[in-house]
Amino acid sequence: MPKIGMEPLRRKALIDAAVLAIGERGSLDVTMSEIATRAGVSAALAHHYFGGKNDLLEATMRHILRELGRDSVAALAGVSDPLGRVSAVIAVNFAHSQFRRETIAAWLAFYVEAQRSAPMRRLLRVYTRRLHSNLMSGLRELLPEREAERTAEGIAALIDGLYIRRALVDGAADAASAVALVDDYLETRLTRETART
Amino acid sequence: MPKIGMEPLRRKALIDAAVLAIGERGSLDVTMSEIATRAGVSAALAHHYFGGKNDLLEATMRHILRELGRDSVAALAGVSDPLGRVSAVIAVNFAHSQFRRETIAAWLAFYVEAQRSAPMRRLLRVYTRRLHSNLMSGLRELLPEREAERTAEGIAALIDGLYIRRALVDGAADAASAVALVDDYLETRLTRETART
DNA sequence: TATTATTGATTGACCAATCAATCAAGAAAA
DNA sequence: TTTTCTTGATTGATTGGTCAATCAATAATA
């Protein structure tokens, strides 16, 4: 059976299985057996490739973040006008893929882990910085530095808050209205600034 | 040892102990023994009074929500001018008590549970509605209905988003700057509206 | 080519630890 | 005595992790 280079295949299968399991349980409270069985291998093999449960879960989180990163660069590619860039960033964070059960579960579990796990907190900071940077790439050309920073902070918070509310409280995730609200916020900040001159 | 009416005392002690344990673990992943020991009783007694682990945790969440409710009415009491009411609501949600380790842990665990537990989701909706209602109590007199609703939604999302960011990402929870940002949002919405007439 | 290491891949069986829940029985109060 | 209160002991189930052993393919050797 052992062909060549099983490792990358198995790692991917295990991470995919972990994402599925997390999405189903709604938290990181999943067993190695469940993940391994889902990936079609034994629990022992999961340990063999990842060392321990924590390492597997950490790799899984990293994988999810990487996906969001890919989506972000894709959304920004080719959009050169500043306002379009900001809108693109907002849209990506409310994209369909972000409202899958697994993604929501992973994000919430992510927050929980970040409280006590330094590596997870580092990962969370990566997301934060990237979002900020992406927003600033457009805002910098629309507002003075100080004002741009503040607007980026507001938009980022608005995104996080609306995401949780749409994902948990409101029924069907109404991404459109969320995007509209954030866009409205952006527009207001812009008009206020130009009116000030 | 058994005096009269031990039940309310034990319930309170157990809930308090649960809050502490949750705050320490950072999640609902706490054992009945740990909670019971902390409360100075046996694990069996915790089962006797609450039935099961789930019931105890649910009661604990309800208790935390009730605390925030009390703080809110206290903050609103006596404040009659509309703008002051809105500001008061904003301030309460960033009050010192909300940034205690236990409170943060409870809220995040709350979100996680709300994904799969209908009772928890109901509790979350209680919080949402109350916040909305409290905000509207001031906004209604400052803006036309539609605009007030929208502003309340924005403020609420901003509060939730900033709360998580201040609690998890940024270092020391900088409540002051968060309040300033939300207040700024409110002010902008108001001036925009009056300028429109 | 045939034979013999060598290595990566994989697993079943097992272990020690942990936990929620139950229960029978003891201690104290009414 | 009856009721309320309380616990220690126990159980049944689960879990993360370890380990020795197997299997398949490849490389080396004769």
PDB file of C-alpha atoms (C1' of nucleotides) in Angstrom, chain B residues 2 6 10 42 44 49, chain D residues 4-9:
ATOM      1  CA  PRO B   2     -27.362  21.324  57.444  1.00  0.00           C
ATOM      2  CA  MET B   6     -29.565  25.442  52.318  1.00  0.00           C
ATOM      3  CA  ARG B  10     -25.692  26.242  47.747  1.00  0.00           C
ATOM      4  CA  SER B  42     -19.155  17.456  46.919  1.00  0.00           C
ATOM      5  CA  ALA B  44     -22.741  14.776  44.080  1.00  0.00           C
ATOM      6  CA  TYR B  49     -29.285  20.735  43.095  1.00  0.00           C
TER       7      TYR B  49
ATOM      8  C1'  DT D   4     -33.597  17.597  54.529  1.00  0.00           C
ATOM      9  C1'  DC D   5     -28.962  17.674  53.389  1.00  0.00           C
ATOM     10  C1'  DT D   6     -24.640  15.646  52.262  1.00  0.00           C
ATOM     11  C1'  DT D   7     -21.060  12.623  50.841  1.00  0.00           C
ATOM     12  C1'  DG D   8     -17.828   8.614  49.607  1.00  0.00           C
ATOM     13  C1'  DA D   9     -17.589   5.124  46.722  1.00  0.00           C
TER      14       DA D   9
END
